[in-house]
XYZ file of C-alpha atoms in Angstrom:
308
model
C 94.391 58.579 -7.326
C 97.222 57.958 -4.894
C 98.758 61.401 -5.353
C 97.481 64.806 -6.489
C 97.224 65.682 -10.156
C 99.914 68.367 -10.356
C 99.307 71.303 -12.689
C 102.513 73.147 -13.558
C 102.247 76.854 -14.278
C 104.103 80.147 -14.246
C 103.351 82.440 -11.343
C 102.016 85.549 -13.100
C 98.390 86.510 -12.399
C 97.424 85.584 -15.973
C 99.231 82.233 -15.876
C 97.540 81.391 -12.568
C 94.145 82.375 -13.988
C 94.734 79.956 -16.860
C 95.820 77.197 -14.470
C 92.703 77.767 -12.372
C 90.528 77.606 -15.496
C 92.145 74.278 -16.366
C 91.572 72.986 -12.830
C 87.915 74.083 -12.882
C 87.310 72.436 -16.247
C 88.906 69.208 -14.984
C 86.642 69.206 -11.919
C 83.573 69.873 -14.085
C 84.464 66.889 -16.263
C 85.532 64.648 -13.356
C 83.677 65.545 -10.107
C 85.911 63.287 -8.009
C 88.746 65.772 -8.627
C 86.897 68.288 -6.444
C 88.008 66.319 -3.375
C 90.501 68.177 -1.153
C 94.043 67.541 -2.326
C 93.024 65.878 -5.598
C 94.575 68.661 -7.687
C 97.660 70.667 -6.820
C 98.826 73.782 -8.668
C 102.634 73.986 -8.705
C 104.290 77.283 -9.637
C 107.597 77.445 -11.526
C 109.623 80.532 -12.430
C 110.737 80.492 -16.060
C 113.639 82.175 -17.791
C 111.209 84.610 -19.403
C 109.929 85.619 -15.976
C 113.442 86.397 -14.787
C 114.547 88.451 -17.798
C 112.773 91.802 -17.740
C 115.505 94.161 -18.938
C 115.384 93.284 -22.644
C 112.963 92.076 -25.305
C 112.142 88.424 -25.886
C 113.931 88.650 -29.232
C 117.123 89.843 -27.552
C 116.764 87.162 -24.847
C 116.550 84.306 -27.332
C 113.034 84.117 -28.678
C 110.426 81.469 -27.934
C 110.824 78.762 -25.296
C 111.658 81.278 -22.586
C 108.306 80.687 -20.874
C 108.141 76.905 -21.348
C 111.503 75.232 -20.635
C 111.267 75.062 -16.844
C 107.715 73.736 -17.068
C 108.826 71.094 -19.541
C 111.738 70.124 -17.310
C 109.233 69.634 -14.482
C 107.129 67.354 -16.692
C 110.134 65.316 -17.765
C 111.445 64.760 -14.240
C 108.025 64.093 -12.710
C 107.472 67.267 -10.677
C 104.329 68.055 -12.698
C 101.763 65.931 -14.522
C 100.595 68.620 -16.922
C 101.726 72.131 -17.821
C 99.438 74.986 -18.813
C 100.737 77.363 -21.486
C 99.679 80.383 -23.462
C 100.067 78.739 -26.862
C 101.564 81.852 -28.434
C 104.600 81.244 -26.164
C 105.085 77.605 -27.201
C 107.743 76.760 -29.827
C 106.602 74.768 -32.857
C 109.002 71.958 -31.891
C 108.405 69.913 -28.742
C 110.977 68.081 -26.606
C 111.077 64.317 -27.070
C 108.504 62.622 -24.868
C 106.231 65.654 -24.520
C 103.228 66.885 -26.501
C 100.364 69.357 -26.438
C 97.443 66.998 -25.864
C 94.670 69.503 -25.213
C 93.545 72.950 -26.320
C 90.848 74.730 -24.334
C 88.168 76.808 -26.107
C 89.884 79.880 -27.515
C 89.345 83.370 -26.154
C 89.014 86.582 -28.200
C 92.060 86.874 -30.472
C 92.116 90.656 -30.864
C 94.594 93.104 -29.335
C 93.588 95.901 -26.965
C 95.026 99.407 -27.163
C 95.631 101.594 -24.112
C 96.619 105.233 -24.140
C 96.856 108.200 -21.843
C 94.384 110.853 -22.923
C 92.073 108.474 -24.764
C 93.945 108.603 -28.072
C 93.515 105.845 -30.654
C 96.349 104.532 -32.834
C 95.332 107.009 -35.533
C 94.993 110.057 -33.264
C 98.211 109.714 -31.263
C 100.355 112.807 -31.868
C 103.422 112.274 -34.046
C 106.422 111.193 -31.976
C 104.285 109.560 -29.289
C 105.951 106.622 -27.561
C 104.264 103.212 -27.762
C 105.547 100.434 -25.512
C 105.268 96.802 -26.588
C 107.102 93.595 -25.775
C 106.727 91.978 -29.193
C 108.035 92.652 -32.688
C 104.681 91.713 -34.254
C 102.889 94.623 -32.617
C 105.868 96.942 -33.157
C 105.992 96.209 -36.887
C 102.254 96.583 -37.414
C 102.122 99.848 -35.456
C 105.000 101.252 -37.531
C 103.413 99.975 -40.746
C 100.381 102.093 -39.931
C 102.068 104.996 -38.100
C 105.758 105.287 -39.065
C 105.843 108.650 -37.250
C 105.462 106.969 -33.837
C 108.296 105.716 -31.621
C 108.066 102.121 -30.407
C 110.082 101.014 -27.378
C 110.512 97.638 -25.569
C 108.003 97.185 -22.765
C 108.276 94.023 -20.661
C 106.365 92.822 -17.607
C 103.018 91.253 -16.790
C 99.680 92.883 -17.579
C 99.411 94.775 -14.302
C 102.981 96.112 -14.361
C 102.665 97.328 -17.960
C 99.477 99.228 -17.144
C 101.206 100.747 -14.100
C 104.082 101.920 -16.315
C 101.568 103.493 -18.690
C 99.898 105.286 -15.778
C 103.296 106.520 -14.603
C 103.927 108.141 -17.979
C 106.771 105.890 -19.116
C 104.977 105.568 -22.472
C 102.022 107.238 -24.161
C 100.346 103.992 -25.218
C 100.659 100.222 -25.117
C 98.970 97.097 -26.446
C 97.952 93.862 -24.743
C 96.135 90.719 -25.809
C 92.406 91.051 -25.179
C 92.230 87.380 -24.151
C 94.420 87.902 -21.099
C 92.548 91.034 -20.087
C 89.249 89.176 -20.230
C 90.646 86.327 -18.131
C 91.869 88.858 -15.548
C 88.726 91.008 -15.576
C 90.632 94.109 -16.695
C 88.721 95.083 -19.827
C 87.413 98.309 -18.257
C 90.826 99.929 -18.799
C 90.831 99.453 -22.590
C 90.895 102.556 -24.795
C 90.076 100.640 -27.999
C 89.892 97.058 -29.254
C 91.828 96.653 -32.503
C 90.050 94.641 -35.188
C 92.004 92.031 -37.126
C 92.232 94.353 -40.132
C 94.116 96.810 -37.916
C 96.316 94.360 -36.023
C 96.574 90.703 -37.027
C 97.198 88.600 -33.893
C 100.096 86.394 -32.972
C 99.890 82.757 -33.963
C 97.740 80.919 -31.376
C 96.922 84.132 -29.478
C 94.099 83.562 -26.985
C 94.587 79.770 -26.891
C 95.500 77.799 -23.763
C 97.418 74.598 -24.426
C 98.068 71.747 -22.009
C 101.289 69.780 -22.320
C 101.778 66.265 -20.976
C 104.219 63.387 -21.126
C 103.354 61.423 -24.272
C 103.419 58.135 -22.352
C 101.069 59.359 -19.594
C 97.802 57.827 -20.765
C 96.030 58.432 -17.451
C 96.497 62.212 -17.634
C 95.659 62.168 -21.343
C 92.335 60.482 -20.559
C 91.491 63.025 -17.858
C 92.152 65.905 -20.251
C 90.357 64.447 -23.275
C 86.916 65.958 -22.447
C 88.478 69.426 -22.231
C 89.812 69.531 -25.786
C 88.142 71.953 -28.220
C 88.135 70.622 -31.792
C 87.583 74.045 -33.370
C 90.491 75.583 -31.463
C 92.658 72.604 -32.375
C 92.014 73.059 -36.118
C 92.673 76.795 -35.993
C 95.844 76.551 -33.909
C 97.137 73.643 -36.008
C 96.940 75.765 -39.163
C 98.562 78.774 -37.523
C 101.412 76.782 -35.984
C 102.064 75.010 -39.288
C 102.432 78.453 -40.859
C 104.882 79.427 -38.125
C 106.854 76.202 -38.459
C 107.250 76.677 -42.221
C 108.573 80.190 -41.609
C 110.767 78.996 -38.726
C 109.176 81.736 -36.674
C 110.294 82.912 -33.255
C 110.006 86.066 -31.182
C 112.789 87.449 -33.384
C 110.435 87.700 -36.354
C 107.254 89.771 -36.801
C 104.842 87.036 -37.917
C 101.063 87.257 -37.545
C 98.465 84.666 -38.432
C 94.824 83.924 -37.802
C 92.691 80.967 -38.814
C 88.902 81.191 -38.640
C 86.237 78.544 -39.127
C 82.959 78.645 -41.017
C 81.459 75.230 -40.454
C 84.126 72.800 -41.598
C 85.839 75.387 -43.820
C 89.009 76.980 -42.499
C 90.373 80.330 -43.697
C 93.886 81.468 -42.818
C 95.370 84.959 -43.059
C 99.135 85.297 -42.687
C 101.405 88.300 -42.532
C 105.171 88.724 -42.191
C 106.763 92.140 -41.718
C 110.162 93.724 -41.370
C 110.810 95.101 -37.894
C 110.221 98.661 -39.090
C 106.957 97.757 -40.829
C 108.183 98.925 -44.228
C 108.159 95.496 -45.854
C 104.959 93.445 -45.654
C 104.241 90.014 -47.120
C 100.783 88.420 -47.011
C 99.125 85.139 -47.887
C 95.627 83.697 -47.537
C 94.416 80.136 -47.832
C 91.094 78.325 -47.450
C 90.196 74.662 -47.289
C 88.780 71.871 -45.199
C 89.481 72.081 -41.473
C 90.748 68.507 -41.710
C 93.619 69.854 -43.837
C 94.580 72.533 -41.292
C 98.275 71.644 -41.135
C 98.654 71.575 -44.917
C 96.831 74.902 -45.267
C 99.188 76.558 -42.798
C 102.303 75.059 -44.343
C 101.200 76.101 -47.836
C 100.602 79.715 -46.788
C 103.985 79.762 -45.085
C 105.693 78.355 -48.169
C 104.131 81.060 -50.363
C 105.507 83.835 -48.165
C 108.858 82.140 -47.668
C 109.332 81.917 -51.440
C 109.154 85.704 -51.901
C 111.076 86.863 -48.821
C 114.381 88.628 -49.520
C 117.512 86.592 -48.714
C 118.430 86.650 -45.008
C 115.151 88.440 -44.219
C 114.849 86.801 -40.796
C 118.467 87.587 -39.936
C 118.058 91.331 -40.327
């Protein structure tokens, strides 16, 4: 290689941990990349990193954490970009694609509270901070007597705000906490029956230029087929529903051998309206399974449901 393989990433501790995992997996698959200077990690600040005074929904939804990384791919400042797949829109810019999905982490959400309360034992009127409508809606579905407020920032800053008493409780993805070694702070892990995860939660995706066959070949050994099937189904669900951070949509695909099962859930922001669908089939039909579940829910949604 005449120049370093440049890994584009955001600069948060979690994003850097994911970039380092990608680098380490590349070196394990291709030992020559362990040579000094063979791989370079390049940090970019995204729109989502800059906007911390309002929710993602208010700021414009998905794409806020990917655009600057994609611009760097398109103009040659990076050879690959590492994303949390739950942040990646279902449409991709021309000339770019997600070529690789790493093995998926735990998809559950973690609950943190002051005083050791669980979701069910929080006193009425307690304030729960969360950055996403999916968690807000599912908390209010279960506990309409709680108050949910916007809560932006990286993992460390949100936990600091909790410690400072800005909120009584908050939720974070267990996957990120495991990657950062912060699981000792968790009050409770929420099972999927309590809190269905975001589409592609816990999955790391790697985006490349579609014409860059050399980088594609380097990444090929890193791809996880099981994660690919699961995320394909979930993102097809999201695409059918035209989902963004403005809409509380949850979905999880699981595998049993070559059989894929998908659970999907769409809620109103206040958690009062809930629509569900489930589908099962061959993992090879993952995209069709996701689209079919999305179509079932879409058919029964009230008019202008996503505009409310």
